[in-house]
Coordinates of N, CA and C in Angstrom, one line a residue:
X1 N 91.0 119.2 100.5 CA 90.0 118.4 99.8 C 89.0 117.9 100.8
X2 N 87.8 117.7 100.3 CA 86.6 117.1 101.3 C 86.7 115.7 101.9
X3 N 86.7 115.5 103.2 CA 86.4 114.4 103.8 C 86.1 113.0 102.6
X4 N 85.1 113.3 102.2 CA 84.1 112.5 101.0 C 85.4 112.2 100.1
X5 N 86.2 113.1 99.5 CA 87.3 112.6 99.2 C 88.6 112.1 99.2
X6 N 88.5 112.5 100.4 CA 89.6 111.8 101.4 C 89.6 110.2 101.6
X7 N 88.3 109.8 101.7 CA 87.8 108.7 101.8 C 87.8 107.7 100.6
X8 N 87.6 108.6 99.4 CA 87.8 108.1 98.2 C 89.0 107.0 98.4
X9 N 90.0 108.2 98.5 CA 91.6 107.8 98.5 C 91.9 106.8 99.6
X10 N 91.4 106.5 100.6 CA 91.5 105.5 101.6 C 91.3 104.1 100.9
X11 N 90.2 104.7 100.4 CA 88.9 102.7 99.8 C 90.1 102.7 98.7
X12 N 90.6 103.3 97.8 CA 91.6 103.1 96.8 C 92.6 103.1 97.1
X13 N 93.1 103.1 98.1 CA 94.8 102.7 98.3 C 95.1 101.6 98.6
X14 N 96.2 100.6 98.1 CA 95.9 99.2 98.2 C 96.5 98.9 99.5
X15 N 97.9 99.8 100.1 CA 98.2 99.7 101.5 C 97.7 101.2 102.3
X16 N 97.5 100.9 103.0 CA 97.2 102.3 104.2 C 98.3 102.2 105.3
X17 N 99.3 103.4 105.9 CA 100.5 103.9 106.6 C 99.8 103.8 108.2
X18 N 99.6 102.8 108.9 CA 99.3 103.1 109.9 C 100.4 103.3 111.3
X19 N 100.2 104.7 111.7 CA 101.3 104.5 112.7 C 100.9 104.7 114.1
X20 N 101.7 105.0 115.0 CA 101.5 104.9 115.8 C 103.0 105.1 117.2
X21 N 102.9 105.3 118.1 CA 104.1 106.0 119.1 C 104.1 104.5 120.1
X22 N 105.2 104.1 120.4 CA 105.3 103.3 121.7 C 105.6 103.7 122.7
X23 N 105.8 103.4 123.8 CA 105.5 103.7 125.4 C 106.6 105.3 125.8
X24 N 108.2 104.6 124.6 CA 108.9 106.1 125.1 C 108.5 107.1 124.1
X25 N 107.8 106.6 122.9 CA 107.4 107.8 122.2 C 108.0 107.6 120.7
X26 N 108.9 106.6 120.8 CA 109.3 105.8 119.5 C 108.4 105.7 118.6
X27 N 108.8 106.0 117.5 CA 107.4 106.2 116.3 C 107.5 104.8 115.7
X28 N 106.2 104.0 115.2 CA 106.0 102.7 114.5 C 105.4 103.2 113.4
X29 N 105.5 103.1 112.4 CA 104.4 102.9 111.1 C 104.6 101.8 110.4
X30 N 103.7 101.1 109.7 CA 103.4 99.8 109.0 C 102.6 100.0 107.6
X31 N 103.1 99.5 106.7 CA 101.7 99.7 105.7 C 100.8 98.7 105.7
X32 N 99.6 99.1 105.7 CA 98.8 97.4 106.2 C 97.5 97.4 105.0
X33 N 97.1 96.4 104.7 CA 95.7 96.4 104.6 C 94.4 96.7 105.1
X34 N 94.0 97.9 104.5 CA 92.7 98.0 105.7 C 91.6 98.1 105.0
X35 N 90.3 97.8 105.8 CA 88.9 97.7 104.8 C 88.2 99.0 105.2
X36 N 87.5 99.4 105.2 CA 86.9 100.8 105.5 C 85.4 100.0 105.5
X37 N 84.5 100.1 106.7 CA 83.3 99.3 107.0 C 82.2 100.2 107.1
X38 N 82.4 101.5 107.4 CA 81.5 102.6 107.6 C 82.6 104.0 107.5
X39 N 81.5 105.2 108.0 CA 82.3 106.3 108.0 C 83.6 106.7 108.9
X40 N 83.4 105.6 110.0 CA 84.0 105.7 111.1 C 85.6 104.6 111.5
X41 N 84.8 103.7 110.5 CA 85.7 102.3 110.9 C 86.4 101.7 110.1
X42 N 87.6 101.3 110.4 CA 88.5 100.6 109.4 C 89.1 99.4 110.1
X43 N 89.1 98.2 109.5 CA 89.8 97.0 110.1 C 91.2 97.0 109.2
X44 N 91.6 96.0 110.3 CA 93.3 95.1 109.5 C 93.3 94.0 110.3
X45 N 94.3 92.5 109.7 CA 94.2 91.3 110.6 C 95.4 91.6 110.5
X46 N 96.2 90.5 111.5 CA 97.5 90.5 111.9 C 97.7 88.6 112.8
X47 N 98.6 88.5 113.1 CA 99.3 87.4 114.0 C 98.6 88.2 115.4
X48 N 98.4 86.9 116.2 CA 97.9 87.3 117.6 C 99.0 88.0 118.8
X49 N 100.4 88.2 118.2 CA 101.0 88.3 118.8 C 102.4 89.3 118.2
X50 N 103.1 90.3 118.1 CA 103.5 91.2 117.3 C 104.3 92.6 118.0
X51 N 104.9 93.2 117.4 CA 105.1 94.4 117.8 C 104.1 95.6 117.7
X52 N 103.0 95.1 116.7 CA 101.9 96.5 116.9 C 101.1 96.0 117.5
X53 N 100.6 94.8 117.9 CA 99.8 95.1 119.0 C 100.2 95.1 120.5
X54 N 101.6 94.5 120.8 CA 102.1 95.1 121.7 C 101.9 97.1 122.0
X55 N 102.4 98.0 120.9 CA 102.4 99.1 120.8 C 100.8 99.1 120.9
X56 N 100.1 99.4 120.8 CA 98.7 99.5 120.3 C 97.9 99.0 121.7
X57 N 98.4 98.0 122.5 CA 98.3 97.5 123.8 C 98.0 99.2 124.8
X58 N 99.2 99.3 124.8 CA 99.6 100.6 125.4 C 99.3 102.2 125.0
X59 N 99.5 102.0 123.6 CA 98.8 103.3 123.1 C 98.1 103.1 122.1
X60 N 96.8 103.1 122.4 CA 95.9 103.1 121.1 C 95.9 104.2 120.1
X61 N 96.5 105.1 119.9 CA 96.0 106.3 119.1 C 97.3 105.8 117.8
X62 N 96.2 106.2 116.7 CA 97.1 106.0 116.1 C 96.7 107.3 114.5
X63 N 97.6 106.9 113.4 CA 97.0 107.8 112.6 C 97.3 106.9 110.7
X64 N 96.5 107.4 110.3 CA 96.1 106.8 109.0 C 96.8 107.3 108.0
X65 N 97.5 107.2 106.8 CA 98.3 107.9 106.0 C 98.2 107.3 104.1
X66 N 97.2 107.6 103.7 CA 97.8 107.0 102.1 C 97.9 107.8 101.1
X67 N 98.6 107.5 99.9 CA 98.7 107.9 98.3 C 98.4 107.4 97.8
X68 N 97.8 107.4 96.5 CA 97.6 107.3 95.6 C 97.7 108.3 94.2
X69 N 97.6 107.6 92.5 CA 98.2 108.6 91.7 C 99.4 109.5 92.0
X70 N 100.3 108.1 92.4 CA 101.6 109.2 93.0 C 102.6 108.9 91.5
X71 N 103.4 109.9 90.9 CA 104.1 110.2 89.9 C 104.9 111.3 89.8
X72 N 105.9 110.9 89.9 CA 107.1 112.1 89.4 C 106.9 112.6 88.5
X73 N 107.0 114.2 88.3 CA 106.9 114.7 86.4 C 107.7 116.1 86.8
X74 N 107.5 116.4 85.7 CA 108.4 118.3 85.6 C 107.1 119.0 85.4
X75 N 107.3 120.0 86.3 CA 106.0 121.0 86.2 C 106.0 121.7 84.9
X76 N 104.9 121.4 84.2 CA 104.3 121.5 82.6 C 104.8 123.9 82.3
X77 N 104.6 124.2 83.1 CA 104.8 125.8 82.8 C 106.2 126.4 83.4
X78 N 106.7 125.8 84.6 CA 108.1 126.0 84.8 C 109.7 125.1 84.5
X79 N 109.0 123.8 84.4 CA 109.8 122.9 84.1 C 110.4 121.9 85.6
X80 N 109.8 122.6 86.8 CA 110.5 122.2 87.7 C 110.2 121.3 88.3
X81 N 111.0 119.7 89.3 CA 110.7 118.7 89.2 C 109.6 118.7 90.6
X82 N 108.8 117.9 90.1 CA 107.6 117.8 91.3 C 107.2 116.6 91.7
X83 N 105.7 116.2 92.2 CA 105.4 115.2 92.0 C 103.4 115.6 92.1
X84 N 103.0 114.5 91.2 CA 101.3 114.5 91.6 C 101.1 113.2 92.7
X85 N 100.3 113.6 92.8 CA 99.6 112.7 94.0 C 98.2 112.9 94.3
X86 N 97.7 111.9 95.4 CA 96.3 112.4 95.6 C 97.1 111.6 97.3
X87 N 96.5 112.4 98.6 CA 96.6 112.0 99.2 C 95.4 111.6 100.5
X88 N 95.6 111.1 101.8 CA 94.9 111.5 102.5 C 95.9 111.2 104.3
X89 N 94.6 111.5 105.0 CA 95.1 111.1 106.4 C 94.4 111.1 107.4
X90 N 94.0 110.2 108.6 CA 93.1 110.5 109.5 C 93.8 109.9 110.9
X91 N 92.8 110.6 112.0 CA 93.6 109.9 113.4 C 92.5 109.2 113.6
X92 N 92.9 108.3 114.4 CA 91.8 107.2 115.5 C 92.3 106.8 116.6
X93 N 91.7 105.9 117.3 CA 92.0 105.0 118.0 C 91.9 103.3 117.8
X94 N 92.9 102.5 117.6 CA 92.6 101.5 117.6 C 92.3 100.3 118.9
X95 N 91.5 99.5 118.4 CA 91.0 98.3 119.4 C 91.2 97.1 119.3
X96 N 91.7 95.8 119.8 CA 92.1 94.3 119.4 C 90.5 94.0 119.4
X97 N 90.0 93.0 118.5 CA 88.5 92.9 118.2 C 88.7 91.7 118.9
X98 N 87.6 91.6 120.3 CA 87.6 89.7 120.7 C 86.2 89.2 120.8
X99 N 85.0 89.8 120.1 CA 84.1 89.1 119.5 C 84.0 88.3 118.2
X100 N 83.8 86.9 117.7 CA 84.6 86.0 117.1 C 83.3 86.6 115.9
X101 N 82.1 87.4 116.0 CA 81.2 87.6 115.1 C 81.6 88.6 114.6
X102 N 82.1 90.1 115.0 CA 83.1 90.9 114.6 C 83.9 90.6 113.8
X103 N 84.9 89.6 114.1 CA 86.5 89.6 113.9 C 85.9 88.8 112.4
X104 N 85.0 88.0 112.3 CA 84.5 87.3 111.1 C 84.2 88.2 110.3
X105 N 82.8 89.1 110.4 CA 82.3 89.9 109.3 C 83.6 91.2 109.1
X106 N 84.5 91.5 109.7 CA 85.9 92.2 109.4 C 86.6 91.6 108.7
X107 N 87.0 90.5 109.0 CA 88.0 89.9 108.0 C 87.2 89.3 106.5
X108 N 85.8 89.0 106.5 CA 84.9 89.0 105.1 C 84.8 90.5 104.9
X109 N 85.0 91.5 105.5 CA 85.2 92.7 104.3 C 86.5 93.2 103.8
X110 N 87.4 92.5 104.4 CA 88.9 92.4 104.1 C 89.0 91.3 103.0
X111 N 88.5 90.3 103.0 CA 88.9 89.9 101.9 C 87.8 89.9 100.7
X112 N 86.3 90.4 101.1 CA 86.0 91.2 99.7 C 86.7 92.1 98.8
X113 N 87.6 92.9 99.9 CA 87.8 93.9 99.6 C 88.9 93.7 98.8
X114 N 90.3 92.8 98.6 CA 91.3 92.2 98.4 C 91.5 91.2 97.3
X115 N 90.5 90.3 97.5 CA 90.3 88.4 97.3 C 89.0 88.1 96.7
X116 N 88.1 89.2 96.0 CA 86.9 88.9 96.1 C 86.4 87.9 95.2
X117 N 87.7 87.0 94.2 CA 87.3 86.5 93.3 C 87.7 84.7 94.1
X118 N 88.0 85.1 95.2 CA 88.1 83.9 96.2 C 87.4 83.4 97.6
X119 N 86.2 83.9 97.6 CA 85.3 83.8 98.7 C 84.9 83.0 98.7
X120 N 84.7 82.1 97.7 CA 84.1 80.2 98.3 C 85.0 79.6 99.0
X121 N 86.4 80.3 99.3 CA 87.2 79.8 100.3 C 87.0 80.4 101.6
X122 N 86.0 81.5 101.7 CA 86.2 82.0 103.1 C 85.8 81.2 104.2
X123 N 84.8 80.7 104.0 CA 84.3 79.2 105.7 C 85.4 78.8 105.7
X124 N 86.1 78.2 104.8 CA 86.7 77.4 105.3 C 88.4 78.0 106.0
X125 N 88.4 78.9 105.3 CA 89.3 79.7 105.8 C 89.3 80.1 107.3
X126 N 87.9 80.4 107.9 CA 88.0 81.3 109.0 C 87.8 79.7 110.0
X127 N 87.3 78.7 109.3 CA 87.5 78.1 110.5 C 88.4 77.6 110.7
X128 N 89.4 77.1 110.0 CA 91.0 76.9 110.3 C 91.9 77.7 111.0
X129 N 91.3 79.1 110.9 CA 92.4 80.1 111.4 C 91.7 80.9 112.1
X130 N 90.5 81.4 112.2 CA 90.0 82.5 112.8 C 90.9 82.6 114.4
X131 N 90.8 81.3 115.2 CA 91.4 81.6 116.8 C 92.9 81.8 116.6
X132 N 93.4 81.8 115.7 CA 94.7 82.3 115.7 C 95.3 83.6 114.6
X133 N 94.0 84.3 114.6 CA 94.2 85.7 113.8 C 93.5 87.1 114.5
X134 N 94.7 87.9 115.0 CA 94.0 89.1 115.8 C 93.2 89.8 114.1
X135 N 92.3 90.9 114.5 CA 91.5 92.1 114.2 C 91.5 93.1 115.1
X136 N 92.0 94.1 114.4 CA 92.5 95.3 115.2 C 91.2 96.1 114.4
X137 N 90.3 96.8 115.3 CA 89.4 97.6 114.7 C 90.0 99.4 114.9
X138 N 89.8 100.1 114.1 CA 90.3 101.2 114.1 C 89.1 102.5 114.2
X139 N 89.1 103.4 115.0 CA 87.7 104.1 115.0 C 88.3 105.5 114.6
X140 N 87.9 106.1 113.8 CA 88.3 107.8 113.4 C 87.0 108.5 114.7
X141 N 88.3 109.5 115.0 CA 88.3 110.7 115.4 C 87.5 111.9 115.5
X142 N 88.0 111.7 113.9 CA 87.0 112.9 112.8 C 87.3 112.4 111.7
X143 N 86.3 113.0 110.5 CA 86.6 112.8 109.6 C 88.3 112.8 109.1
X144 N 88.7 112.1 107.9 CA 90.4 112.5 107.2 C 90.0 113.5 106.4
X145 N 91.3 114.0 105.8 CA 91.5 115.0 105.0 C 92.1 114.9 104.2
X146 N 92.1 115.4 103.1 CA 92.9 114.9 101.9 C 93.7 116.2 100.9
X147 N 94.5 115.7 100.2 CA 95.4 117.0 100.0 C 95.5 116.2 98.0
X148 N 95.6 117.4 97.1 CA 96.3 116.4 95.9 C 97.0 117.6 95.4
X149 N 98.2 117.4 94.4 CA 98.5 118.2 93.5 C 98.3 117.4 91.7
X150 N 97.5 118.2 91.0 CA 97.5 117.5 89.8 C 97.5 118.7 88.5
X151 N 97.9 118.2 87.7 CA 97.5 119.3 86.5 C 96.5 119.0 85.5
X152 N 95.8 119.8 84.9 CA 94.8 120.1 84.0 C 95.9 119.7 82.7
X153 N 95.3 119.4 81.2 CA 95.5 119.2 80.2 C 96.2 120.2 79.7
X154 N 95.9 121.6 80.0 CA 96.6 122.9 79.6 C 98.0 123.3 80.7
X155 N 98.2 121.9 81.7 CA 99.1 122.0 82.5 C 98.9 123.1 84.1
X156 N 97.5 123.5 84.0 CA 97.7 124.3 85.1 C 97.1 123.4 86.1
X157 N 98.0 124.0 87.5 CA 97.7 123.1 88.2 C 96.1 123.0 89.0
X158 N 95.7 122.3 89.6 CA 94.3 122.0 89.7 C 94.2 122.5 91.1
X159 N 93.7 123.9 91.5 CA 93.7 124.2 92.8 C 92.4 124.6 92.9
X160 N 91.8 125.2 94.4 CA 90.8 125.8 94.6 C 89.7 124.9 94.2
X161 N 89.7 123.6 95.1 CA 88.1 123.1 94.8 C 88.3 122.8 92.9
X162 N 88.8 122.5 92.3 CA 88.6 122.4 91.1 C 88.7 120.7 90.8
X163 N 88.1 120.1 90.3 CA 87.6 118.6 90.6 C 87.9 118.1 88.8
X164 N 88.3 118.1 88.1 CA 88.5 118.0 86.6 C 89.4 116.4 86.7

């Protein structure tokens, strides 16, 4: 599937799989919150102090993983058990954000993104807490890519660019 909807599936997934390797190569993944700010960029907030930004310290690279429309069914023409989904995935690098005008307009697109019917609480939120809330900025690579299996009404499955 196209980048363009790969991205779809990012802005719609309500957690995003971010993982990531530590120093011996130990794999981390977390489901986190993330806002998608441009084509390039994705935030998450965290405690200033943690096991992923320790990891993340040391190895920035990390990789992006979500579903959505995920459902178990029996395949409609053989019967056999499957599953639909829409997925995606991307690599980056992530960065601890220590510009406090940054780390602000990131975490107001995190919680538009999330909370948006609670934003007369954001001043007062960020000044209570902003110096004790990391922002990890995340930068893609290249575009993600996205993968789905689904079926059409007549049960066939939806391959080849077919967008229905």
């Amino acid at each position: 599937m196209s980048a363009e909807w790969a991205y779809e599936v990012l802005d719609k997934a309500p957690y995003i799989t971010v993982s990531m390797a530590d120093e011996e190569g130990m794999p981390y993944g977390l489901p986190l919150s993330l806002v998608r700010t441009d084509e390039k960029t994705f935030y998450f907030h965290g405690a200033l102090e943690g096991k992923k930004l320790e990891v993340l310290s040391k190895n920035p690279r990390v990789c992006l993983s979500a579903v959505t429309k995920c459902k178990p069914t029996v395949g409609p023409k053989d019967g056999s058990f499957t599953l639909e989904f829409k997925s995606a995935i991307a690599f980056g690098t992530a960065e601890i954000v220590k510009d406090d005008t940054e780390k602000t307009a990131a975490l107001r697109a995190i919680c538009e993104r999330f909370l948006p019917q609670h934003m007369d609480a954001f001043d007062a939120s960020i000044a209570r807490s902003l110096s004790r809330t990391a922002v990890v900025r995340i930068t893609l690579a290249e575009p993600p890519v996205g993968k789905r299996k689904q079926y059409d009404s007549q049960g066939e499955e939806l391959k080849y660019g077919r967008m229905e």
